[in-house]
Coordinates of C-alpha atoms in Angstrom, one line a residue:
X1 CA 0.0 0.0 0.0
X2 CA 2.8 2.4 0.8
X3 CA 4.4 1.9 -2.6
X4 CA 1.1 2.6 -4.4
X5 CA 0.5 5.8 -2.4
X6 CA 4.1 7.0 -3.1
X7 CA 3.6 6.3 -6.8
X8 CA 0.2 8.0 -6.8
X9 CA 1.4 11.1 -5.0
X10 CA 4.7 11.0 -7.0
X11 CA 7.0 11.1 -4.0
X12 CA 6.5 12.6 -0.6
X13 CA 3.2 14.4 -0.2
X14 CA 3.3 18.2 0.2
X15 CA 0.8 17.9 3.1
X16 CA 3.7 16.5 5.3
X17 CA 4.2 20.0 6.7
X18 CA 0.7 20.4 8.2
X19 CA -0.8 16.9 8.5
X20 CA 1.2 14.1 10.4
X21 CA -0.5 11.3 8.4
X22 CA 2.4 10.6 6.1
X23 CA 5.1 10.6 8.8
X24 CA 3.0 8.5 11.1
X25 CA 2.3 6.1 8.2
X26 CA 6.0 5.7 7.4
X27 CA 6.7 5.0 11.1
X28 CA 3.7 2.5 11.3
X29 CA 5.0 0.6 8.2
X30 CA 8.5 0.6 9.7
X31 CA 7.3 -0.9 13.0
X32 CA 5.2 -3.5 11.3
X33 CA 8.2 -4.4 9.1
X34 CA 10.4 -4.8 12.2
X35 CA 8.1 -7.2 14.0
X36 CA 9.0 -10.4 12.0
X37 CA 12.7 -9.7 12.3
X38 CA 12.3 -9.2 16.0
X39 CA 10.6 -12.6 16.1
X40 CA 13.7 -14.1 14.6
X41 CA 15.7 -12.9 17.6
X42 CA 13.3 -14.4 20.1
X43 CA 14.8 -16.6 22.8
X44 CA 13.2 -19.7 24.2
X45 CA 10.2 -19.3 26.5
X46 CA 12.3 -20.4 29.6
X47 CA 15.2 -18.1 28.9
X48 CA 15.9 -15.7 31.7
X49 CA 15.8 -12.7 29.3
X50 CA 12.5 -13.7 27.5
X51 CA 10.7 -10.9 29.3
X52 CA 12.7 -8.3 27.3
X53 CA 11.5 -9.9 24.0
X54 CA 7.9 -10.1 25.3
X55 CA 7.9 -6.4 26.3
X56 CA 9.6 -5.2 23.1
X57 CA 7.3 -7.3 20.9
X58 CA 4.2 -6.0 22.8
X59 CA 5.3 -2.4 22.7
X60 CA 6.2 -2.4 19.0
X61 CA 3.1 -4.2 18.0
X62 CA 0.7 -2.0 20.0
X63 CA 2.6 1.1 18.9
X64 CA 2.2 0.2 15.3
X65 CA -1.5 -0.5 15.8
X66 CA -2.1 2.8 17.7
X67 CA -0.2 4.8 15.1
X68 CA -2.1 3.0 12.3
X69 CA -5.4 4.0 13.9
X70 CA -4.2 7.6 14.3
X71 CA -3.2 7.6 10.7
X72 CA -6.8 6.8 9.7
X73 CA -8.0 9.7 11.7
X74 CA -5.6 12.1 10.1
X75 CA -6.4 10.7 6.6
X76 CA -10.0 11.7 6.9
X77 CA -9.0 15.4 6.8
X78 CA -6.8 15.1 3.7
X79 CA -8.2 16.9 0.7
X80 CA -7.1 14.1 -1.6
X81 CA -9.1 11.5 0.3
X82 CA -12.4 13.4 -0.3
X83 CA -14.0 11.6 2.7
X84 CA -17.0 13.0 4.4
X85 CA -16.3 14.4 7.9
X86 CA -18.7 11.8 9.4
X87 CA -16.0 9.1 8.6
X88 CA -14.5 10.1 11.9
X89 CA -17.6 8.8 13.7
X90 CA -17.3 5.5 12.0
X91 CA -13.6 5.2 13.0
X92 CA -14.4 6.3 16.6
X93 CA -17.1 3.7 16.9
X94 CA -14.7 1.0 15.5
X95 CA -12.0 2.0 18.0
X96 CA -14.5 1.9 20.9
X97 CA -15.7 -1.5 19.8
X98 CA -12.1 -2.8 19.5
X99 CA -11.2 -1.5 22.9
X100 CA -14.3 -2.9 24.6
X101 CA -13.8 -6.2 22.9
X102 CA -10.2 -6.4 24.0
X103 CA -11.1 -5.6 27.6
X104 CA -14.0 -8.1 27.6
X105 CA -11.9 -10.9 26.1
X106 CA -9.1 -10.3 28.5
X107 CA -11.5 -10.5 31.5
X108 CA -13.1 -13.7 30.1
X109 CA -9.6 -15.2 29.6
X110 CA -8.5 -14.3 33.1
X111 CA -11.7 -15.7 34.7
X112 CA -11.4 -18.9 32.6
X113 CA -7.7 -19.4 33.5
X114 CA -8.5 -19.0 37.2
X115 CA -11.4 -21.4 36.9
X116 CA -9.3 -24.0 35.1
X117 CA -6.5 -23.7 37.6
X118 CA -8.9 -24.2 40.5
X119 CA -10.4 -27.3 38.7
X120 CA -6.9 -28.5 37.8
X121 CA -8.1 -28.6 34.2
X122 CA -5.2 -26.7 32.5
X123 CA -5.2 -28.2 29.1
X124 CA -1.4 -27.9 28.6
X125 CA 0.4 -27.5 31.9
X126 CA 3.3 -25.2 31.8
X127 CA 6.6 -26.9 31.1
X128 CA 10.1 -25.7 31.6
X129 CA 12.7 -25.6 34.4
X130 CA 10.0 -25.1 37.0
X131 CA 7.5 -27.6 35.5
X132 CA 9.6 -30.4 33.9
X133 CA 8.0 -33.2 31.8
X134 CA 7.4 -36.4 33.7
X135 CA 8.6 -38.6 30.7
X136 CA 10.4 -38.1 27.4
X137 CA 7.2 -38.2 25.3
X138 CA 4.4 -37.0 27.5
X139 CA 1.4 -36.0 25.5
X140 CA -2.1 -35.1 26.7
X141 CA -4.7 -37.9 26.7
X142 CA -7.3 -37.9 23.9
X143 CA -10.1 -37.1 26.4
X144 CA -8.1 -34.2 27.8
X145 CA -7.7 -32.8 24.2
X146 CA -11.4 -33.2 23.5
X147 CA -12.5 -31.1 26.5
X148 CA -12.8 -27.4 25.9
X149 CA -11.1 -24.9 28.2
X150 CA -13.6 -23.1 30.5
X151 CA -15.2 -20.1 28.8
X152 CA -14.4 -21.4 25.3
X153 CA -18.0 -21.0 24.0
X154 CA -18.1 -17.4 25.1
X155 CA -14.7 -16.7 23.5
X156 CA -15.8 -18.3 20.3
X157 CA -18.9 -16.1 20.2
X158 CA -16.8 -13.0 20.9
X159 CA -14.5 -14.0 18.1
X160 CA -17.3 -14.4 15.6
X161 CA -18.9 -11.1 16.6
X162 CA -15.6 -9.3 16.4
X163 CA -14.8 -10.7 12.9
X164 CA -18.2 -9.8 11.6
X165 CA -18.1 -6.2 13.0
X166 CA -14.5 -5.8 11.6
X167 CA -15.5 -7.1 8.2
X168 CA -18.5 -4.7 8.0
X169 CA -16.5 -1.6 9.2
X170 CA -13.5 -2.4 7.0
X171 CA -15.8 -2.9 4.0
X172 CA -17.5 0.5 4.7
X173 CA -14.1 2.3 5.1
X174 CA -12.8 0.7 1.8
X175 CA -16.0 1.7 0.0
X176 CA -15.7 5.3 1.3
X177 CA -12.1 5.5 0.0
X178 CA -12.6 3.7 -3.3
X179 CA -15.8 5.4 -4.2
X180 CA -14.7 8.9 -3.0
X181 CA -16.2 11.5 -3.2
X182 CA -19.1 9.7 -1.5
X183 CA -20.8 12.5 0.4
X184 CA -23.3 13.4 -2.4
X185 CA -24.3 9.8 -2.9
X186 CA -24.7 9.3 0.9
X187 CA -26.9 12.4 1.1
X188 CA -29.1 11.2 -1.8
X189 CA -29.7 7.8 0.0
X190 CA -30.5 9.7 3.2
X191 CA -27.6 8.2 5.1
X192 CA -26.1 11.7 5.7
X193 CA -27.9 15.0 5.9

């Protein structure tokens, strides 16, 4: 996408001096490009410095996602985009949905892990220097694999809902960009006033 934009704008956009969209876009692409190479440097899960990788991976990934979302907000005000001002409301609603979904799924996972630990039903017990395997080829029993982790049904429902909402919002944003200028059409259909 970055290459196509640079080709369409024929270099660096002149709006770079008054709209941070382009700079933030370059940084976002750079961070996203860095993630797989950082994964190549990942140490084993039991290594004493694994926490450094975990935090770096988390910070870079979340930084790229946050910058990407901010880029979308700044793109709506670009003259070349020709997007209706109401696009911001769609993006704000999507960000709120994403945030609430993340919080809800995190709570569900924490509750399920606590419930599984109390029941002694951890599907794959942790292994490593503090939890060694009992035998050289210890695999979970078939019955153990068939059993779902507590809260699995709720997480699956959350995932399906999340995917559907994201597909609809993404399709709407793509349609707004590809069919721009869309404001007159949206007014004719009565969607905007």
